[in-house]
C-alpha angles and dihedrals in degrees: 000000000000095000140109101266115215111241092218126027122186121197132195098206098211132168105044095124094045090048088059095043092052089056095046093246131118117285088237090066088056088058090051089056088047090062089056089053089051091052094053093041092051092048094049093044091053092048095053095047107264107154101196131028116186116188130187105227105159129000130209086247093055090077085078092068123099117299090241094054095043091049090049092050094049092048090048091052092050089050091048092053091055102035099048099053096090093046093047090053091049092050093042091240122163114213125210132169127223112195144076111296092184093085098036122105116262094245091055092049091050091050092047093049091048094052092046090050099047093046098040095102095048109112101196126091116335115229110206109191116195105209123163082005132155124170093218091048090052091052093047091049090049091052091049090053089052092049091049088059088053091236117162098189136031134175128231088245092055097045097079088063087072097051122094090268132004099219129140113289118256116269094196133029117199121194120187131205096045098278118142108205138092094229094209092301121149093333095176096037099050096058093117103018120128112243124223123181126190131184089223112114112236097249088058094048113116146158094293091052091053090048091051091052091051091047088053090048089056090059092059125098109220115204100158091220095312137086098252114099113231 
C-alpha cells in the first residue's frame, strides 16, 4: 500500500450484537465473530506498518446490559487473554490494557498482568485493549493521581503521564456500524484524530475495510488548529 500509514489507529468495534440479531442468533455469538475481526485487523495493521492499535472492547457503561450479554463478554475476554498469547508472540505483538482494574475480577487482572508481562519485550505493533474503560473515568483517575501527589499545577505536556498509558495519540479513529459518536472513548487522546465512519458491522470488517479507512485518511489535510499542513 503506497500510502501514509497512520502511526496509531483507534477503533470503536461497534455492531457485534446487531450482526447476531440480523442472523437470528444470540448477540453473544456476534461478539465471538467480532474477536475474529480483531484478529485479522491486528494482523493486517501490523503487516502494513501501524505501530499502535487501540480498540474499544468493553466500556464502563456496558455493565448496564443484560446479565447474559455481560457474562458472555467477560467470558470471551478471559478466553481471549489466554488463547491469543501464542499468536501475539508469533506476530511480535505487545499487549496493554486501558481501563480500570480496580473493579475487575481477580482472575481477569491476573490474566491481563500475565499477558502484559510476557509480551512487554515484543517490539512490533502495540495492541491497546480498552476493557472496563471510560474516558471520563480515565480523566478522573488521572486527576486523583495528581491530587495524591499534592500537586497544585500541571502542564498539558505532563498530564498524559497520569493516563492509563502515555502513548502517541491516535491519528485515525474508525467507528463501525454507521454510528457517529465517540461513546466516551479516549476523550483526551482523540482531540485531533481524523474520524472515519463505516456502515460495515464490526464482525464483517476486514483488511479491505482497513485499507479504505487509511485511503480516506490520506485525503485529509491535518492542520492541528493552525494553518500549517502536517
